[in-house]
mmCIF file of C-alpha atoms in Angstrom:
data_model
loop_
_atom_site.group_PDB
_atom_site.id
_atom_site.type_symbol
_atom_site.label_atom_id
_atom_site.label_comp_id
_atom_site.label_asym_id
_atom_site.label_seq_id
_atom_site.Cartn_x
_atom_site.Cartn_y
_atom_site.Cartn_z
ATOM 1 C CA MET A 9 0.000 0.000 0.000
ATOM 2 C CA SER A 10 1.343 3.416 -0.929
ATOM 3 C CA ASN A 11 2.024 5.725 1.992
ATOM 4 C CA ARG A 12 -0.103 8.228 0.081
ATOM 5 C CA ALA A 13 -3.165 6.058 0.593
ATOM 6 C CA PRO A 14 -5.349 6.515 3.684
ATOM 7 C CA HIS A 15 -3.910 4.366 6.443
ATOM 8 C CA VAL A 16 -3.587 3.962 10.193
ATOM 9 C CA VAL A 17 -0.489 5.676 11.535
ATOM 10 C CA GLU A 18 -0.908 4.696 15.175
ATOM 11 C CA THR A 19 -3.469 3.260 17.580
ATOM 12 C CA ARG A 20 -3.561 3.876 21.314
ATOM 13 C CA ALA A 21 -5.924 1.826 23.485
ATOM 14 C CA LEU A 22 -6.997 3.955 26.450
ATOM 15 C CA SER A 23 -9.463 1.401 27.809
ATOM 16 C CA PRO A 24 -11.208 -1.795 26.670
ATOM 17 C CA THR A 25 -13.832 0.391 24.972
ATOM 18 C CA HIS A 26 -11.874 3.502 23.894
ATOM 19 C CA THR A 27 -9.108 3.636 21.318
ATOM 20 C CA ILE A 28 -7.496 6.619 19.619
ATOM 21 C CA VAL A 29 -6.781 5.877 15.970
ATOM 22 C CA ASP A 30 -4.533 8.260 14.019
ATOM 23 C CA VAL A 31 -5.318 8.153 10.296
ATOM 24 C CA TYR A 32 -3.357 9.726 7.459
ATOM 25 C CA SER A 33 -5.556 11.750 5.085
ATOM 26 C CA PRO A 34 -4.056 12.124 1.604
ATOM 27 C CA ALA A 35 -6.633 14.787 0.741
ATOM 28 C CA MET A 36 -5.417 17.035 3.557
ATOM 29 C CA ASP A 37 -1.895 15.580 3.747
ATOM 30 C CA ARG A 38 -2.037 15.323 7.504
ATOM 31 C CA VAL A 39 -2.790 12.865 10.262
ATOM 32 C CA ILE A 40 -6.230 13.061 11.892
ATOM 33 C CA SER A 41 -6.858 11.625 15.358
ATOM 34 C CA ASN A 42 -10.140 9.805 15.874
ATOM 35 C CA ASP A 43 -11.692 8.643 19.134
ATOM 36 C CA VAL A 44 -13.161 5.192 18.565
ATOM 37 C CA LEU A 45 -15.677 3.660 20.969
ATOM 38 C CA ARG A 46 -16.536 -0.032 20.807
ATOM 39 C CA PRO A 47 -18.128 -2.492 23.215
ATOM 40 C CA ALA A 48 -15.604 -4.627 25.061
ATOM 41 C CA HIS A 49 -16.803 -7.790 23.307
ATOM 42 C CA GLY A 50 -15.722 -6.367 19.933
ATOM 43 C CA GLY A 51 -16.741 -8.181 16.767
ATOM 44 C CA SER A 52 -17.947 -6.991 13.376
ATOM 45 C CA LEU A 53 -20.208 -3.993 13.956
ATOM 46 C CA PRO A 54 -21.915 -1.161 12.072
ATOM 47 C CA THR A 55 -20.379 2.303 12.414
ATOM 48 C CA LEU A 56 -21.678 5.667 13.610
ATOM 49 C CA TYR A 57 -19.601 8.703 12.662
ATOM 50 C CA LEU A 58 -20.304 11.259 15.397
ATOM 51 C CA LEU A 59 -19.096 14.796 14.676
ATOM 52 C CA ASN A 60 -18.137 17.516 17.145
ATOM 53 C CA GLY A 61 -19.096 21.201 17.216
ATOM 54 C CA ALA A 62 -17.571 24.487 16.085
ATOM 55 C CA LEU A 63 -13.984 23.806 17.173
ATOM 56 C CA GLY A 64 -14.029 20.162 16.145
ATOM 57 C CA GLY A 65 -13.065 18.941 19.607
ATOM 58 C CA GLU A 66 -9.591 20.450 19.163
ATOM 59 C CA ASP A 67 -10.053 22.428 22.383
ATOM 60 C CA GLY A 68 -11.135 19.353 24.345
ATOM 61 C CA VAL A 69 -14.793 20.357 24.164
ATOM 62 C CA GLY A 70 -16.837 17.612 22.552
ATOM 63 C CA TRP A 71 -18.815 14.433 22.954
ATOM 64 C CA MET A 72 -15.999 12.659 24.778
ATOM 65 C CA ASN A 73 -15.556 15.230 27.555
ATOM 66 C CA ASN A 74 -18.871 17.078 27.765
ATOM 67 C CA SER A 75 -21.458 14.333 27.547
ATOM 68 C CA GLN A 76 -22.167 10.818 28.721
ATOM 69 C CA ALA A 77 -21.888 9.501 25.168
ATOM 70 C CA PRO A 78 -18.960 7.179 25.990
ATOM 71 C CA GLU A 79 -20.948 5.595 28.814
ATOM 72 C CA PHE A 80 -24.094 5.436 26.684
ATOM 73 C CA PHE A 81 -22.366 3.541 23.891
ATOM 74 C CA ALA A 82 -20.373 1.213 26.149
ATOM 75 C CA ASP A 83 -22.965 -1.561 25.819
ATOM 76 C CA LYS A 84 -24.234 -0.733 22.320
ATOM 77 C CA ASN A 85 -23.400 -2.960 19.379
ATOM 78 C CA VAL A 86 -21.810 -0.239 17.276
ATOM 79 C CA THR A 87 -18.434 1.289 16.529
ATOM 80 C CA VAL A 88 -18.579 5.033 17.182
ATOM 81 C CA VAL A 89 -15.945 7.140 15.427
ATOM 82 C CA LEU A 90 -15.381 10.737 16.545
ATOM 83 C CA PRO A 91 -12.870 12.656 14.404
ATOM 84 C CA VAL A 92 -10.884 15.307 16.273
ATOM 85 C CA GLY A 93 -10.370 18.409 14.159
ATOM 86 C CA GLY A 94 -12.164 20.455 11.540
ATOM 87 C CA ARG A 95 -12.751 23.645 13.503
ATOM 88 C CA PHE A 96 -15.001 26.039 11.594
ATOM 89 C CA SER A 97 -14.811 23.683 8.590
ATOM 90 C CA PHE A 98 -18.469 22.614 8.424
ATOM 91 C CA TYR A 99 -16.992 19.206 7.557
ATOM 92 C CA THR A 100 -17.044 19.949 3.859
ATOM 93 C CA ASP A 101 -14.498 20.230 1.056
ATOM 94 C CA TRP A 102 -13.443 23.873 0.813
ATOM 95 C CA GLY A 103 -13.002 25.463 -2.581
ATOM 96 C CA ALA A 104 -9.718 27.059 -1.536
ATOM 97 C CA ALA A 105 -7.121 26.594 1.162
ATOM 98 C CA ASP A 106 -7.483 29.003 4.065
ATOM 99 C CA PRO A 107 -4.435 30.935 5.341
ATOM 100 C CA ILE A 108 -5.280 29.961 8.914
ATOM 101 C CA LEU A 109 -7.212 26.687 8.652
ATOM 102 C CA GLY A 110 -5.135 25.301 5.812
ATOM 103 C CA VAL A 111 -6.591 22.647 3.495
ATOM 104 C CA ASN A 112 -10.092 21.516 4.458
ATOM 105 C CA MET A 113 -11.203 18.367 2.641
ATOM 106 C CA TRP A 114 -13.396 16.909 5.336
ATOM 107 C CA GLU A 115 -16.099 15.541 3.059
ATOM 108 C CA THR A 116 -13.449 13.561 1.200
ATOM 109 C CA TYR A 117 -11.909 12.373 4.466
ATOM 110 C CA LEU A 118 -15.210 11.322 6.018
ATOM 111 C CA THR A 119 -16.728 9.693 2.938
ATOM 112 C CA ARG A 120 -13.795 8.309 0.935
ATOM 113 C CA GLU A 121 -10.825 7.916 3.244
ATOM 114 C CA LEU A 122 -11.825 7.170 6.821
ATOM 115 C CA PRO A 123 -14.619 4.567 6.309
ATOM 116 C CA GLY A 124 -12.379 2.104 4.472
ATOM 117 C CA VAL A 125 -9.693 2.438 7.123
ATOM 118 C CA ILE A 126 -12.178 1.910 9.967
ATOM 119 C CA ASP A 127 -13.767 -1.096 8.269
ATOM 120 C CA ARG A 128 -10.375 -2.733 7.740
ATOM 121 C CA GLU A 129 -9.194 -1.990 11.253
ATOM 122 C CA PHE A 130 -12.346 -3.026 13.121
ATOM 123 C CA GLY A 131 -14.348 -5.211 10.749
ATOM 124 C CA GLY A 132 -17.342 -3.078 9.802
ATOM 125 C CA THR A 133 -20.570 -4.556 8.527
ATOM 126 C CA GLY A 134 -20.963 -2.023 5.722
ATOM 127 C CA LEU A 135 -23.779 -0.222 7.540
ATOM 128 C CA ASN A 136 -22.999 3.379 8.541
ATOM 129 C CA ALA A 137 -24.643 6.440 10.045
ATOM 130 C CA VAL A 138 -23.505 10.023 10.563
ATOM 131 C CA ALA A 139 -24.658 12.561 13.164
ATOM 132 C CA GLY A 140 -23.585 16.012 14.273
ATOM 133 C CA LEU A 141 -24.447 18.830 16.632
ATOM 134 C CA SER A 142 -24.539 22.590 16.219
ATOM 135 C CA MET A 143 -21.952 23.407 13.499
ATOM 136 C CA SER A 144 -21.838 19.780 12.324
ATOM 137 C CA GLY A 145 -25.596 19.116 12.374
ATOM 138 C CA GLY A 146 -26.367 20.419 8.895
ATOM 139 C CA PRO A 147 -23.132 18.968 7.480
ATOM 140 C CA ALA A 148 -24.052 15.502 8.787
ATOM 141 C CA LEU A 149 -27.162 15.617 6.606
ATOM 142 C CA ASP A 150 -25.162 17.070 3.720
ATOM 143 C CA LEU A 151 -22.658 14.212 3.926
ATOM 144 C CA ALA A 152 -25.537 11.761 3.560
ATOM 145 C CA ILE A 153 -26.699 13.673 0.487
ATOM 146 C CA GLN A 154 -23.236 13.783 -1.065
ATOM 147 C CA ALA A 155 -22.542 10.088 -0.358
ATOM 148 C CA PRO A 156 -25.967 8.398 -0.246
ATOM 149 C CA GLU A 157 -24.485 4.954 -0.831
ATOM 150 C CA LEU A 158 -22.428 5.218 2.349
ATOM 151 C CA TYR A 159 -24.912 6.133 5.092
ATOM 152 C CA GLN A 160 -28.081 4.366 6.127
ATOM 153 C CA ALA A 161 -28.975 7.123 8.622
ATOM 154 C CA ALA A 162 -28.162 10.778 9.284
ATOM 155 C CA ALA A 163 -29.012 13.032 12.219
ATOM 156 C CA SER A 164 -28.779 16.741 13.044
ATOM 157 C CA PHE A 165 -28.867 17.954 16.644
ATOM 158 C CA SER A 166 -29.557 21.694 16.866
ATOM 159 C CA GLY A 167 -27.781 22.371 13.597
ATOM 160 C CA CYS A 168 -28.576 24.521 10.577
ATOM 161 C CA PRO A 169 -29.650 22.370 7.620
ATOM 162 C CA ALA A 170 -30.585 25.373 5.433
ATOM 163 C CA PRO A 171 -27.276 27.224 4.964
ATOM 164 C CA SER A 172 -28.186 28.990 1.718
ATOM 165 C CA ASN A 173 -30.988 30.875 3.474
ATOM 166 C CA LEU A 174 -29.762 34.488 3.657
ATOM 167 C CA LEU A 175 -29.846 34.788 7.443
ATOM 168 C CA ALA A 176 -28.224 31.378 7.821
ATOM 169 C CA THR A 177 -25.502 32.306 5.330
ATOM 170 C CA VAL A 178 -24.765 35.464 7.303
ATOM 171 C CA GLY A 179 -24.661 33.542 10.587
ATOM 172 C CA ILE A 180 -22.400 30.805 9.224
ATOM 173 C CA SER A 181 -20.065 33.305 7.574
ATOM 174 C CA THR A 182 -19.856 35.278 10.801
ATOM 175 C CA MET A 183 -19.024 32.133 12.768
ATOM 176 C CA ILE A 184 -16.225 31.171 10.400
ATOM 177 C CA ALA A 185 -14.890 34.731 10.335
ATOM 178 C CA SER A 186 -14.851 34.843 14.140
ATOM 179 C CA GLY A 187 -11.794 32.605 13.987
ATOM 180 C CA LEU A 188 -10.130 35.091 11.606
ATOM 181 C CA ASN A 189 -10.800 32.692 8.741
ATOM 182 C CA ASN A 190 -12.169 33.633 5.314
ATOM 183 C CA PRO A 191 -15.666 32.127 4.982
ATOM 184 C CA PHE A 192 -15.635 32.620 1.215
ATOM 185 C CA ASN A 193 -12.866 30.028 0.931
ATOM 186 C CA MET A 194 -15.502 27.413 1.776
ATOM 187 C CA TRP A 195 -18.295 27.553 -0.835
ATOM 188 C CA GLY A 196 -17.545 30.930 -2.341
ATOM 189 C CA PRO A 197 -19.341 34.255 -1.728
ATOM 190 C CA PRO A 198 -22.951 34.237 -0.450
ATOM 191 C CA GLY A 199 -25.289 33.129 -3.207
ATOM 192 C CA SER A 200 -22.645 30.999 -4.900
ATOM 193 C CA ARG A 201 -23.693 27.648 -6.291
ATOM 194 C CA GLY A 202 -21.745 25.818 -3.598
ATOM 195 C CA TRP A 203 -23.954 27.136 -0.823
ATOM 196 C CA ARG A 204 -27.033 25.621 -2.437
ATOM 197 C CA ALA A 205 -25.268 22.421 -3.481
ATOM 198 C CA HIS A 206 -24.480 21.736 0.193
ATOM 199 C CA ASP A 207 -27.857 22.848 1.549
ATOM 200 C CA PRO A 208 -29.881 19.880 2.889
ATOM 201 C CA ALA A 209 -33.102 21.909 2.648
ATOM 202 C CA ALA A 210 -32.476 22.612 -1.032
ATOM 203 C CA ASN A 211 -31.653 18.946 -1.656
ATOM 204 C CA ALA A 212 -34.099 17.260 0.695
ATOM 205 C CA ALA A 213 -35.419 14.898 -1.972
ATOM 206 C CA LYS A 214 -31.958 13.311 -2.168
ATOM 207 C CA LEU A 215 -32.422 11.996 1.378
ATOM 208 C CA ALA A 216 -35.135 9.601 0.227
ATOM 209 C CA GLY A 217 -34.133 6.154 1.401
ATOM 210 C CA THR A 218 -31.993 7.501 4.263
ATOM 211 C CA ALA A 219 -33.289 7.325 7.829
ATOM 212 C CA VAL A 220 -33.312 10.971 8.971
ATOM 213 C CA TYR A 221 -33.519 12.458 12.466
ATOM 214 C CA VAL A 222 -33.613 16.195 13.041
ATOM 215 C CA SER A 223 -34.125 18.197 16.224
ATOM 216 C CA ALA A 224 -33.916 21.749 17.557
ATOM 217 C CA SER A 225 -35.482 23.831 20.326
ATOM 218 C CA ARG A 226 -37.028 27.272 20.481
ATOM 219 C CA GLY A 227 -34.265 28.188 22.917
ATOM 220 C CA ALA A 228 -35.993 28.460 26.282
ATOM 221 C CA VAL A 229 -34.124 26.929 29.205
ATOM 222 C CA GLY A 230 -35.759 23.723 30.394
ATOM 223 C CA ALA A 231 -35.236 20.644 32.525
ATOM 224 C CA VAL A 232 -33.432 18.985 29.610
ATOM 225 C CA ASP A 233 -30.532 21.454 30.044
ATOM 226 C CA LYS A 234 -29.834 20.291 33.622
ATOM 227 C CA ILE A 235 -28.725 23.765 34.685
ATOM 228 C CA PRO A 236 -28.217 24.019 38.473
ATOM 229 C CA ASP A 237 -30.579 26.227 40.444
ATOM 230 C CA GLY A 238 -29.221 29.741 40.740
ATOM 231 C CA ALA A 239 -26.804 29.378 37.832
ATOM 232 C CA THR A 240 -26.623 32.090 35.202
ATOM 233 C CA PRO A 241 -28.825 31.190 32.221
ATOM 234 C CA PRO A 242 -26.875 30.431 29.021
ATOM 235 C CA VAL A 243 -28.125 33.480 27.151
ATOM 236 C CA GLY A 244 -25.792 32.938 24.211
ATOM 237 C CA GLY A 245 -26.956 29.352 23.848
ATOM 238 C CA MET A 246 -30.579 30.427 24.041
ATOM 239 C CA VAL A 247 -30.065 32.830 21.138
ATOM 240 C CA VAL A 248 -28.163 30.298 19.033
ATOM 241 C CA GLU A 249 -30.767 27.611 19.648
ATOM 242 C CA ALA A 250 -33.595 29.938 18.615
ATOM 243 C CA LEU A 251 -31.748 30.669 15.370
ATOM 244 C CA VAL A 252 -31.055 27.015 14.543
ATOM 245 C CA HIS A 253 -34.691 26.221 15.357
ATOM 246 C CA ARG A 254 -35.737 28.495 12.510
ATOM 247 C CA CYS A 255 -33.108 26.997 10.221
ATOM 248 C CA THR A 256 -34.196 23.472 11.126
ATOM 249 C CA ALA A 257 -37.844 24.369 10.526
ATOM 250 C CA LEU A 258 -36.972 25.333 6.947
ATOM 251 C CA PHE A 259 -35.414 21.900 6.468
ATOM 252 C CA VAL A 260 -38.426 20.143 7.977
ATOM 253 C CA ASP A 261 -40.707 22.028 5.584
ATOM 254 C CA ALA A 262 -38.481 20.977 2.681
ATOM 255 C CA LEU A 263 -38.663 17.320 3.775
ATOM 256 C CA GLU A 264 -42.442 17.524 3.860
ATOM 257 C CA ASP A 265 -42.578 19.153 0.422
ATOM 258 C CA ALA A 266 -40.325 16.409 -0.962
ATOM 259 C CA GLY A 267 -42.335 13.655 0.697
ATOM 260 C CA VAL A 268 -39.287 12.346 2.576
ATOM 261 C CA PRO A 269 -40.143 10.745 5.933
ATOM 262 C CA ALA A 270 -38.105 11.672 8.987
ATOM 263 C CA THR A 271 -38.120 11.587 12.753
ATOM 264 C CA VAL A 272 -38.626 15.232 13.731
ATOM 265 C CA SER A 273 -38.176 16.432 17.309
ATOM 266 C CA MET A 274 -38.887 20.166 17.423
ATOM 267 C CA ARG A 275 -38.871 21.195 21.080
ATOM 268 C CA ASP A 276 -40.030 24.136 23.148
ATOM 269 C CA THR A 277 -37.162 23.947 25.644
ATOM 270 C CA GLY A 278 -33.432 23.450 25.335
ATOM 271 C CA ALA A 279 -30.718 26.117 25.281
ATOM 272 C CA HIS A 280 -27.954 24.700 23.046
ATOM 273 C CA THR A 281 -26.405 22.831 25.949
ATOM 274 C CA TRP A 282 -24.534 19.551 26.017
ATOM 275 C CA ALA A 283 -27.330 18.039 28.067
ATOM 276 C CA LEU A 284 -29.725 18.890 25.230
ATOM 277 C CA PHE A 285 -27.411 17.415 22.589
ATOM 278 C CA GLU A 286 -27.033 14.235 24.602
ATOM 279 C CA ASP A 287 -30.797 13.900 24.971
ATOM 280 C CA GLN A 288 -31.176 14.338 21.211
ATOM 281 C CA LEU A 289 -28.486 11.722 20.593
ATOM 282 C CA ARG A 290 -30.225 9.189 22.809
ATOM 283 C CA GLU A 291 -33.554 9.825 21.091
ATOM 284 C CA ALA A 292 -31.996 9.611 17.636
ATOM 285 C CA TRP A 293 -30.277 6.348 18.515
ATOM 286 C CA SER A 294 -33.438 4.602 19.645
ATOM 287 C CA THR A 295 -35.804 5.976 17.000
ATOM 288 C CA THR A 296 -33.651 6.216 13.908
ATOM 289 C CA ILE A 297 -29.979 5.257 13.971
ATOM 290 C CA ALA A 298 -30.033 1.858 15.683
ATOM 291 C CA PRO A 299 -32.924 0.537 13.543
ATOM 292 C CA ALA A 300 -31.206 1.721 10.352
ATOM 293 C CA LEU A 301 -27.955 0.066 11.419
ATOM 294 C CA GLN A 302 -29.842 -3.111 12.340
ATOM 295 C CA THR A 303 -28.364 -3.067 15.805
ATOM 296 C CA ARG A 304 -29.195 -2.117 19.370
#
């Protein structure tokens, strides 16, 4: 095998159920670390690709450290792969390299490079799902649109699956620019063809045959957030959640217009907290992902 092909560089077993797998990505010419969760009994299992938020877990904030996802999946018959990296990338292939972020070819990595490596390393069944939260929610659905043969299920937790909507485009561009990155290096200027090509709402019909879960809240703090009494309300999260609720509603309308069935969980409470994301993940697993992966 050429060293320019995707391959495992190193594995580090941290526990019987948690391994870090470093994978070389030819598309980005760098090594990507991936947290891999598997039940202790091992075996050939389907795979869930679970994506992190705005900073890609590079800052230590993500599913592994801010939720009970590792404990939840400890007894589930699935391999869960959590790539570390991709801050502000929206897990897509960028049209141009960014002076700060460098080369972003995350769609290629997630759909053409990583799955083959994971299947060879752990013995996959050929059944896959992808899910993301916040920044990665819309992209998880987009990945399923771009590679429909790869994923049996896709889920968005409080994401924005309508990026070509003007307000959404402004919000996404502002988020990317907040890291001093050029948002136009992704899909081009607002209104460019790339924004619509990677818009799940504009391409909802292409999700026919994929098990879809989508959820967002109106942004009010609720019991689901598990915020201690007397703590300062997460005002920023409340605002963000209200915005992604509107974006998600546009996607839900597009699914209905296209006649594509989905599990929709539009909520009144939830303030863009990790407790909310975890609750959405658990619901998505039981209603949508596990059945599509033919596992439990």
